[in-house]
Amino acid sequence: MRRKLEVELEAPPLNSKIPLYLQIKEHLRAQVLSGRLPPGTMLPSEEELGKIYGVSRPTVRQAIGELEREGLLERHRGVGTTVAQPRIRHSLNEVLGFTERMELEGRRPSSRLLERSVVTGERLEEEVRAGLGDPGRVLKLVRLRLADGEPIMLETTFVPLDLFPGLEQVDLEHGSLYRTLRERYGVTFSHIRQQLLASTPTRLEADLLGITTTVPVLITTLTARDNLGRPVEHTRSIVRSDRFAYDLEIVLSERGPGGLRLRQTNLQVSS
């Protein structure tokens, strides 16, 4: 949502020894992070900001460009510049389902089911077949995930039906896959492997996500195993980088013969 500026900007005294654009950038950043300029607020034009700060338009443009690259501001062609919605943050030290992840962020989660089909293992791509351990019949789900009605990620999930007969009849557009596997089939998740890659979307992916093909996306590939070591899910997600961010906390343990060892703690699995 875009709205007119509700807080009048008061330019601080500028120091001639520090680049002007950097001072303007830091002042605007402080206004955004403090909440004085909430998400959706429309900033004054570059010309108006130049008058407020007493600088040229190119100087203002450089400051805004830096904040845009950091994800704090968004430019809309023919409209102006607004304060961006904060990115949804997800810790890789915790494995949370989409619904719980959104609820933790205070967002309203929903899904749009684009495809639900049953395929045989030999028709799967090699990466999927290897991830699921050369399965027989597989349930394929393609879902567009939304937060507060805005598309966030495009998920393609594969689940082996040999382990979970009848799963293809379950409503997974409105229900949780992890909760279904745990409560209906008694699955206990024990191991999650996730890979992240940076890329750009295809035209179809961009249209579904409501972005242009120039906006970077994160491609995540996840394989989940149960306590018996069996692969129970393989998911490939295309995630909007302007709306989603992954955090990874690494805890360094004692130094061994081969150098520092990494110790991951507080890994949680939730649906």
Coordinates of N, CA, C and O in Angstrom, one line a residue, residues 25-183:
K25 N 21.6 9.2 3.0 CA 21.3 7.8 3.1 C 21.1 7.4 4.5 O 20.1 6.7 4.8
E26 N 22.1 7.7 5.4 CA 22.0 7.3 6.8 C 20.8 8.0 7.5 O 20.2 7.4 8.3
H27 N 20.5 9.2 7.1 CA 19.4 9.9 7.8 C 18.1 9.2 7.4 O 17.2 9.0 8.2
L28 N 17.9 8.9 6.1 CA 16.7 8.2 5.6 C 16.6 6.8 6.2 O 15.5 6.4 6.6
R29 N 17.7 6.2 6.2 CA 17.7 4.8 6.8 C 17.2 4.8 8.3 O 16.4 4.0 8.7
A30 N 17.7 5.8 9.0 CA 17.3 5.9 10.4 C 15.8 6.2 10.5 O 15.1 5.7 11.4
Q31 N 15.3 7.0 9.6 CA 13.8 7.3 9.6 C 13.0 6.0 9.4 O 12.0 5.8 10.0
V32 N 13.5 5.2 8.4 CA 12.8 4.0 8.1 C 12.9 3.0 9.2 O 11.9 2.4 9.7
L33 N 14.1 2.7 9.8 CA 14.3 1.7 10.8 C 13.6 2.1 12.1 O 13.2 1.2 12.9
S34 N 13.5 3.4 12.4 CA 12.8 3.8 13.6 C 11.3 3.8 13.5 O 10.6 3.9 14.5
G35 N 10.8 3.6 12.3 CA 9.3 3.5 12.1 C 8.7 4.9 11.8 O 7.5 5.0 11.6
R36 N 9.5 5.9 11.8 CA 8.9 7.3 11.5 C 8.4 7.3 10.0 O 7.5 8.1 9.7
L37 N 9.1 6.5 9.2 CA 8.6 6.3 7.8 C 8.3 4.8 7.6 O 9.1 4.0 7.3
P38 N 7.0 4.5 7.9 CA 6.6 3.1 7.9 C 6.5 2.6 6.5 O 6.5 3.3 5.5
P39 N 6.4 1.2 6.3 CA 6.3 0.6 5.0 C 5.1 1.1 4.2 O 4.0 1.3 4.8
G40 N 5.3 1.4 2.9 CA 4.3 1.9 2.1 C 4.3 3.4 2.0 O 3.6 4.0 1.1
T41 N 5.0 4.1 2.8 CA 5.0 5.6 2.8 C 5.7 6.1 1.5 O 6.7 5.6 1.1
M42 N 5.0 7.0 0.8 CA 5.6 7.6 -0.4 C 6.5 8.8 0.0 O 6.1 9.7 0.7
L43 N 7.7 8.7 -0.5 CA 8.7 9.8 -0.2 C 8.5 11.0 -1.1 O 7.9 10.8 -2.2
P44 N 8.9 12.1 -0.7 CA 8.9 13.3 -1.7 C 9.7 13.0 -2.9 O 10.5 12.1 -2.9
S45 N 9.5 13.7 -4.0 CA 10.2 13.5 -5.2 C 11.7 13.8 -5.0 O 12.1 14.5 -4.0
E46 N 12.6 13.4 -5.9 CA 14.0 13.7 -5.8 C 14.2 15.2 -5.7 O 15.1 15.7 -5.0
E47 N 13.4 16.0 -6.5 CA 13.6 17.4 -6.5 C 13.2 18.0 -5.2 O 13.9 18.9 -4.6
E48 N 12.1 17.5 -4.6 CA 11.7 18.0 -3.2 C 12.7 17.6 -2.2 O 13.0 18.4 -1.3
L49 N 13.2 16.4 -2.2 CA 14.2 16.0 -1.3 C 15.5 16.8 -1.4 O 16.2 17.1 -0.4
G50 N 15.9 17.2 -2.6 CA 17.0 18.0 -2.8 C 16.9 19.4 -2.2 O 17.8 19.9 -1.6
K51 N 15.6 19.9 -2.2 CA 15.4 21.2 -1.5 C 15.4 21.0 0.0 O 15.9 21.9 0.7
I52 N 14.9 19.9 0.5 CA 14.9 19.6 1.9 C 16.3 19.5 2.5 O 16.7 20.1 3.5
Y53 N 17.2 18.8 1.7 CA 18.6 18.6 2.2 C 19.5 19.6 1.7 O 20.7 19.7 2.1
G54 N 19.1 20.5 0.7 CA 20.0 21.5 0.2 C 21.1 20.9 -0.7 O 22.2 21.4 -0.7
V55 N 20.7 19.9 -1.5 CA 21.7 19.2 -2.4 C 21.1 19.0 -3.7 O 19.9 19.3 -4.0
S56 N 21.9 18.6 -4.7 CA 21.4 18.4 -6.0 C 20.7 17.1 -6.2 O 20.8 16.2 -5.3
R57 N 19.9 16.9 -7.3 CA 19.1 15.7 -7.5 C 20.0 14.5 -7.7 O 19.7 13.4 -7.2
P58 N 21.1 14.6 -8.4 CA 22.0 13.4 -8.5 C 22.5 12.9 -7.1 O 22.6 11.7 -6.9
T59 N 22.7 13.8 -6.2 CA 23.1 13.4 -4.8 C 22.0 12.6 -4.2 O 22.2 11.6 -3.5
V60 N 20.8 13.1 -4.3 CA 19.6 12.4 -3.7 C 19.4 11.1 -4.4 O 19.2 10.1 -3.7
R61 N 19.6 11.1 -5.7 CA 19.4 9.8 -6.5 C 20.4 8.8 -6.0 O 20.0 7.6 -5.9
Q62 N 21.6 9.2 -5.7 CA 22.6 8.2 -5.3 C 22.2 7.6 -3.9 O 22.4 6.4 -3.7
A63 N 21.8 8.5 -3.0 CA 21.4 8.0 -1.7 C 20.2 7.0 -1.8 O 20.2 6.0 -1.1
I64 N 19.2 7.4 -2.6 CA 18.0 6.5 -2.7 C 18.4 5.2 -3.4 O 17.9 4.1 -3.0
G65 N 19.3 5.3 -4.4 CA 19.7 4.1 -5.1 C 20.4 3.1 -4.1 O 20.2 1.9 -4.2
E66 N 21.2 3.6 -3.2 CA 21.9 2.7 -2.2 C 20.8 2.1 -1.3 O 20.9 0.9 -1.0
L67 N 19.8 2.8 -0.9 CA 18.8 2.3 0.0 C 17.9 1.3 -0.7 O 17.4 0.3 -0.1
E68 N 17.7 1.5 -2.0 CA 16.9 0.6 -2.8 C 17.7 -0.7 -2.9 O 17.1 -1.8 -2.8
R69 N 19.0 -0.7 -3.2 CA 19.8 -1.9 -3.2 C 19.8 -2.7 -1.9 O 19.9 -3.9 -1.9
E70 N 19.6 -2.0 -0.8 CA 19.6 -2.6 0.5 C 18.2 -3.1 0.8 O 18.0 -3.8 1.9
G71 N 17.2 -2.8 0.0 CA 15.9 -3.3 0.2 C 15.0 -2.5 1.1 O 13.9 -2.9 1.5
L72 N 15.5 -1.3 1.5 CA 14.7 -0.4 2.3 C 13.7 0.5 1.6 O 12.7 0.9 2.1
L73 N 14.0 0.8 0.3 CA 13.2 1.6 -0.5 C 12.9 0.9 -1.8 O 13.6 0.0 -2.2
E74 N 11.7 1.3 -2.4 CA 11.4 0.7 -3.7 C 11.0 1.9 -4.6 O 10.2 2.8 -4.2
R75 N 11.5 1.8 -5.9 CA 11.1 2.8 -6.9 C 10.0 2.2 -7.8 O 10.1 1.1 -8.2
H76 N 9.0 3.0 -8.0 CA 7.9 2.6 -8.9 C 7.8 3.6 -10.1 O 7.6 4.8 -9.9
R77 N 8.1 3.1 -11.3 CA 8.2 4.0 -12.4 C 6.9 4.7 -12.7 O 5.8 4.2 -12.7
G78 N 7.0 6.0 -12.8 CA 5.9 6.9 -13.0 C 5.1 7.2 -11.8 O 4.1 7.9 -11.8
V79 N 5.5 6.6 -10.6 CA 4.8 6.8 -9.4 C 5.6 7.5 -8.3 O 5.3 8.6 -7.8
G80 N 6.8 7.0 -8.1 CA 7.7 7.5 -7.1 C 8.4 6.5 -6.3 O 8.4 5.3 -6.6
T81 N 8.9 6.9 -5.1 CA 9.7 6.0 -4.2 C 8.9 5.8 -2.9 O 8.5 6.7 -2.3
T82 N 8.8 4.5 -2.5 CA 8.1 4.2 -1.3 C 9.0 3.4 -0.3 O 10.1 2.8 -0.8
V83 N 8.7 3.4 0.9 CA 9.4 2.6 1.9 C 9.0 1.1 1.7 O 7.8 0.8 1.6
A84 N 9.9 0.2 1.6 CA 9.6 -1.2 1.2 C 9.1 -1.9 2.5 O 9.4 -1.5 3.6
Q85 N 8.3 -2.9 2.2 CA 7.9 -3.9 3.2 C 9.1 -4.6 3.7 O 10.0 -5.0 2.9
P86 N 9.2 -4.8 5.0 CA 10.4 -5.5 5.6 C 10.4 -7.0 5.0 O 9.4 -7.6 4.8
R87 N 11.6 -7.5 4.8 CA 11.8 -8.9 4.3 C 11.4 -9.9 5.4 O 11.6 -9.6 6.6
I88 N 10.7 -10.9 5.0 CA 10.4 -12.0 5.9 C 11.8 -12.8 6.1 O 12.5 -13.1 5.2
R89 N 12.1 -13.0 7.4 CA 13.4 -13.6 7.7 C 13.1 -15.0 8.2 O 12.2 -15.3 9.0
H90 N 14.0 -15.9 7.7 CA 13.9 -17.3 8.1 C 15.3 -17.8 8.5 O 16.2 -17.7 7.7
S91 N 15.4 -18.4 9.7 CA 16.6 -18.9 10.2 C 16.8 -20.3 9.6 O 15.9 -21.2 9.8
L92 N 18.0 -20.6 9.0 CA 18.3 -21.9 8.6 C 18.7 -22.8 9.7 O 18.8 -24.0 9.5
N93 N 18.8 -22.3 10.9 CA 19.0 -23.1 12.1 C 17.7 -23.7 12.6 O 17.7 -24.5 13.5
E94 N 16.6 -23.3 12.1 CA 15.3 -23.8 12.4 C 14.5 -24.2 11.1 O 14.6 -23.4 10.1
V95 N 13.9 -25.3 11.1 CA 13.1 -25.7 9.9 C 11.7 -25.6 10.3 O 11.1 -26.3 11.0
L96 N 11.1 -24.5 9.7 CA 9.7 -24.2 9.9 C 8.9 -24.4 8.7 O 9.3 -24.1 7.6
G97 N 7.6 -24.8 8.8 CA 6.7 -24.8 7.7 C 6.3 -23.4 7.3 O 6.5 -22.5 8.1
F98 N 5.8 -23.3 6.1 CA 5.5 -21.9 5.6 C 4.5 -21.2 6.5 O 4.6 -20.0 6.8
T99 N 3.5 -21.9 6.9 CA 2.4 -21.3 7.8 C 3.0 -20.8 9.1 O 2.7 -19.6 9.4
E100 N 3.8 -21.6 9.8 CA 4.3 -21.1 11.0 C 5.3 -20.0 10.8 O 5.5 -19.1 11.6
R101 N 6.1 -20.1 9.7 CA 7.1 -19.0 9.4 C 6.4 -17.7 9.3 O 6.8 -16.7 9.8
M102 N 5.2 -17.7 8.5 CA 4.5 -16.4 8.3 C 3.9 -15.9 9.6 O 3.9 -14.7 9.9
E103 N 3.3 -16.9 10.4 CA 2.7 -16.5 11.6 C 3.7 -15.8 12.6 O 3.4 -14.9 13.3
L104 N 4.9 -16.3 12.6 CA 5.9 -15.8 13.5 C 6.3 -14.3 13.1 O 6.6 -13.5 13.9
E105 N 6.1 -14.0 11.8 CA 6.3 -12.7 11.2 C 5.1 -11.8 11.3 O 5.1 -10.7 10.9
G106 N 4.0 -12.4 11.9 CA 2.8 -11.6 12.0 C 2.1 -11.4 10.6 O 1.3 -10.5 10.4
R107 N 2.3 -12.3 9.7 CA 1.7 -12.3 8.4 C 0.6 -13.3 8.3 O 0.5 -14.3 9.0
R108 N -0.3 -13.1 7.3 CA -1.4 -14.0 7.0 C -1.0 -14.9 5.9 O -1.0 -14.5 4.7
P109 N -0.8 -16.2 6.2 CA -0.3 -17.1 5.1 C -1.5 -17.7 4.3 O -2.6 -17.9 4.9
S110 N -1.3 -18.0 3.0 CA -2.3 -18.7 2.2 C -1.5 -19.3 1.1 O -0.3 -19.1 0.8
S111 N -2.2 -20.2 0.4 CA -1.6 -21.0 -0.8 C -2.6 -21.0 -1.9 O -3.8 -21.1 -1.7
R112 N -2.0 -21.1 -3.1 CA -2.8 -21.4 -4.3 C -2.3 -22.6 -5.0 O -1.1 -22.6 -5.4
L113 N -3.1 -23.6 -5.1 CA -2.7 -24.9 -5.7 C -2.7 -24.8 -7.2 O -3.8 -24.6 -7.8
L114 N -1.5 -24.9 -7.8 CA -1.4 -24.8 -9.3 C -1.4 -26.2 -9.9 O -1.8 -26.3 -11.1
E115 N -0.9 -27.2 -9.2 CA -0.9 -28.5 -9.8 C -0.9 -29.6 -8.7 O -0.2 -29.4 -7.7
R116 N -1.6 -30.6 -8.9 CA -1.5 -31.8 -8.0 C -1.7 -33.0 -8.9 O -2.7 -33.2 -9.6
S117 N -0.6 -33.8 -9.0 CA -0.6 -35.0 -9.9 C 0.1 -36.1 -9.3 O 0.9 -35.9 -8.3
V118 N -0.1 -37.3 -9.8 CA 0.7 -38.5 -9.4 C 1.5 -39.0 -10.5 O 1.0 -39.2 -11.6
V119 N 2.8 -39.1 -10.3 CA 3.7 -39.5 -11.4 C 4.6 -40.7 -10.9 O 4.7 -40.9 -9.7
T120 N 5.1 -41.4 -11.8 CA 6.0 -42.5 -11.5 C 7.4 -42.0 -11.4 O 7.8 -41.0 -12.0
G121 N 8.2 -42.7 -10.6 CA 9.6 -42.3 -10.4 C 10.4 -42.2 -11.6 O 11.3 -41.2 -11.7
E122 N 10.2 -43.0 -12.6 CA 11.1 -42.9 -13.8 C 10.8 -41.7 -14.6 O 11.6 -41.3 -15.5
R123 N 9.7 -41.0 -14.4 CA 9.4 -39.8 -15.1 C 9.9 -38.5 -14.4 O 9.8 -37.4 -14.9
L124 N 10.6 -38.7 -13.3 CA 11.1 -37.6 -12.5 C 12.5 -37.2 -13.0 O 13.2 -38.0 -13.6
E125 N 12.8 -35.9 -12.8 CA 14.2 -35.5 -13.0 C 15.2 -36.2 -12.2 O 14.8 -36.7 -11.1
E126 N 16.4 -36.4 -12.6 CA 17.4 -37.1 -11.9 C 17.6 -36.6 -10.5 O 17.7 -37.4 -9.5
E127 N 17.6 -35.3 -10.3 CA 17.8 -34.7 -9.0 C 16.7 -35.1 -8.0 O 17.0 -35.4 -6.9
V128 N 15.5 -35.1 -8.5 CA 14.3 -35.4 -7.6 C 14.4 -36.9 -7.3 O 14.2 -37.3 -6.2
R129 N 14.6 -37.7 -8.3 CA 14.7 -39.2 -8.1 C 15.8 -39.6 -7.2 O 15.6 -40.4 -6.3
A130 N 16.9 -38.9 -7.3 CA 18.0 -39.2 -6.4 C 17.7 -38.7 -4.9 O 18.0 -39.4 -4.0
G131 N 17.0 -37.6 -4.8 CA 16.7 -37.1 -3.5 C 15.7 -38.0 -2.8 O 15.7 -38.1 -1.6
L132 N 14.8 -38.6 -3.6 CA 13.8 -39.5 -2.9 C 14.2 -40.9 -2.9 O 13.4 -41.8 -2.5
G133 N 15.4 -41.2 -3.4 CA 15.9 -42.6 -3.3 C 15.2 -43.5 -4.3 O 14.8 -44.7 -4.0
D134 N 15.0 -43.1 -5.6 CA 14.4 -43.9 -6.6 C 13.0 -44.4 -6.2 O 12.8 -45.6 -6.1
P135 N 12.1 -43.5 -6.1 CA 10.7 -43.9 -5.6 C 9.9 -44.6 -6.7 O 10.2 -44.6 -7.8
G136 N 8.7 -45.1 -6.2 CA 7.7 -45.6 -7.2 C 6.8 -44.5 -7.6 O 7.1 -43.6 -8.4
R137 N 5.5 -44.5 -7.0 CA 4.6 -43.5 -7.3 C 4.9 -42.3 -6.4 O 5.2 -42.4 -5.2
V138 N 4.7 -41.1 -7.0 CA 5.1 -39.8 -6.3 C 4.0 -38.8 -6.4 O 3.5 -38.6 -7.5
L139 N 3.6 -38.1 -5.3 CA 2.7 -37.0 -5.4 C 3.5 -35.8 -5.7 O 4.4 -35.4 -5.0
K140 N 3.1 -35.0 -6.7 CA 3.7 -33.8 -7.1 C 2.7 -32.6 -6.8 O 1.6 -32.6 -7.2
L141 N 3.2 -31.7 -6.0 CA 2.4 -30.5 -5.7 C 3.1 -29.2 -6.1 O 4.3 -29.1 -5.8
V142 N 2.4 -28.4 -6.8 CA 3.0 -27.1 -7.2 C 2.0 -26.0 -6.5 O 0.9 -25.9 -6.9
R143 N 2.6 -25.3 -5.6 CA 1.8 -24.3 -4.8 C 2.5 -22.9 -4.9 O 3.7 -22.8 -4.7
L144 N 1.7 -21.9 -5.1 CA 2.1 -20.5 -4.9 C 1.8 -20.1 -3.5 O 0.7 -20.1 -3.1
R145 N 2.8 -19.7 -2.8 CA 2.7 -19.3 -1.4 C 2.6 -17.8 -1.3 O 3.4 -17.0 -1.9
L146 N 1.6 -17.3 -0.5 CA 1.4 -15.9 -0.3 C 1.4 -15.5 1.1 O 1.1 -16.3 2.0
A147 N 1.8 -14.3 1.4 CA 1.8 -13.7 2.7 C 1.0 -12.4 2.6 O 1.4 -11.5 1.8
D148 N -0.1 -12.3 3.4 CA -1.0 -11.1 3.3 C -1.4 -10.9 1.9 O -1.6 -9.8 1.4
G149 N -1.7 -12.0 1.2 CA -2.2 -11.9 -0.2 C -1.2 -11.6 -1.3 O -1.5 -11.6 -2.4
E150 N 0.1 -11.5 -0.9 CA 1.2 -11.2 -1.8 C 2.0 -12.4 -2.1 O 2.5 -13.1 -1.2
P151 N 2.2 -12.8 -3.4 CA 3.1 -13.9 -3.7 C 4.5 -13.8 -3.1 O 5.1 -12.8 -3.3
I152 N 5.0 -14.9 -2.5 CA 6.3 -14.9 -1.9 C 7.2 -15.9 -2.5 O 8.3 -15.7 -2.8
M153 N 6.6 -17.1 -2.7 CA 7.5 -18.2 -3.3 C 6.6 -19.1 -4.0 O 5.4 -19.3 -3.8
L154 N 7.3 -19.8 -5.0 CA 6.6 -20.9 -5.8 C 7.3 -22.2 -5.4 O 8.5 -22.4 -5.6
E155 N 6.5 -23.1 -4.9 CA 7.0 -24.4 -4.4 C 6.6 -25.5 -5.3 O 5.4 -25.7 -5.6
T156 N 7.5 -26.4 -5.6 CA 7.2 -27.7 -6.2 C 7.7 -28.8 -5.3 O 8.9 -28.9 -5.0
T157 N 6.7 -29.6 -4.8 CA 7.0 -30.6 -3.8 C 6.7 -32.0 -4.3 O 5.7 -32.2 -5.0
F158 N 7.6 -33.0 -4.0 CA 7.4 -34.4 -4.3 C 7.5 -35.2 -3.1 O 8.4 -35.1 -2.2
V159 N 6.4 -36.1 -2.9 CA 6.4 -36.9 -1.7 C 6.1 -38.4 -2.2 O 5.2 -38.6 -3.0
P160 N 6.8 -39.4 -1.7 CA 6.7 -40.8 -2.2 C 5.4 -41.3 -1.6 O 5.2 -41.5 -0.4
L161 N 4.4 -41.7 -2.5 CA 3.2 -42.3 -2.1 C 3.3 -43.7 -1.6 O 2.4 -44.2 -0.9
D162 N 4.4 -44.4 -1.9 CA 4.6 -45.7 -1.4 C 4.6 -45.7 0.1 O 4.2 -46.7 0.8
L163 N 5.1 -44.6 0.7 CA 5.2 -44.5 2.2 C 3.9 -43.9 2.7 O 3.6 -44.1 3.9
F164 N 3.2 -43.1 1.9 CA 2.0 -42.4 2.4 C 0.8 -42.6 1.5 O 0.4 -41.7 0.8
P165 N 0.3 -43.8 1.5 CA -0.9 -44.1 0.6 C -2.1 -43.2 1.1 O -2.3 -43.0 2.2
G166 N -2.8 -42.7 0.1 CA -3.9 -41.8 0.3 C -3.6 -40.4 0.5 O -4.5 -39.5 0.5
L167 N -2.3 -40.0 0.5 CA -2.0 -38.6 0.6 C -2.5 -37.7 -0.5 O -2.8 -36.6 -0.3
E168 N -2.6 -38.3 -1.7 CA -3.1 -37.6 -2.8 C -4.5 -37.1 -2.7 O -5.0 -36.2 -3.4
Q169 N -5.3 -37.6 -1.7 CA -6.6 -37.2 -1.5 C -6.8 -36.1 -0.4 O -7.8 -35.6 -0.2
V170 N -5.7 -35.8 0.3 CA -5.7 -34.8 1.3 C -5.6 -33.4 0.8 O -4.9 -33.1 -0.2
D171 N -6.4 -32.5 1.4 CA -6.4 -31.1 1.0 C -5.1 -30.4 1.4 O -5.0 -30.0 2.6
L172 N -4.1 -30.3 0.5 CA -2.9 -29.6 0.9 C -2.7 -28.2 0.3 O -1.7 -27.6 0.4
E173 N -3.9 -27.7 -0.2 CA -3.9 -26.3 -0.6 C -4.1 -25.4 0.7 O -3.5 -24.4 0.8
H174 N -4.9 -25.9 1.6 CA -5.2 -25.2 2.8 C -4.6 -25.8 4.0 O -4.5 -25.2 5.1
G175 N -4.2 -27.1 3.9 CA -3.6 -27.8 5.0 C -2.1 -27.8 5.0 O -1.5 -27.5 4.0
S176 N -1.5 -28.3 6.1 CA 0.0 -28.3 6.2 C 0.5 -29.7 5.8 O 0.0 -30.7 6.4
L177 N 1.4 -29.8 4.9 CA 2.0 -31.1 4.6 C 2.7 -31.7 5.7 O 2.5 -32.9 6.0
Y178 N 3.6 -31.0 6.4 CA 4.3 -31.5 7.6 C 3.4 -32.0 8.7 O 3.6 -33.1 9.3
R179 N 2.4 -31.2 8.9 CA 1.4 -31.6 10.0 C 0.7 -32.9 9.6 O 0.5 -33.8 10.4
T180 N 0.3 -33.0 8.3 CA -0.3 -34.2 7.8 C 0.6 -35.5 8.0 O 0.2 -36.5 8.4
L181 N 1.8 -35.3 7.5 CA 2.8 -36.4 7.6 C 3.0 -36.8 9.1 O 3.1 -38.0 9.4
R182 N 3.0 -35.9 10.0 CA 3.3 -36.2 11.4 C 2.1 -36.8 12.0 O 2.2 -37.8 12.7
E183 N 0.9 -36.2 11.9 CA -0.2 -36.6 12.6 C -1.0 -37.8 12.0 O -1.5 -38.6 12.7

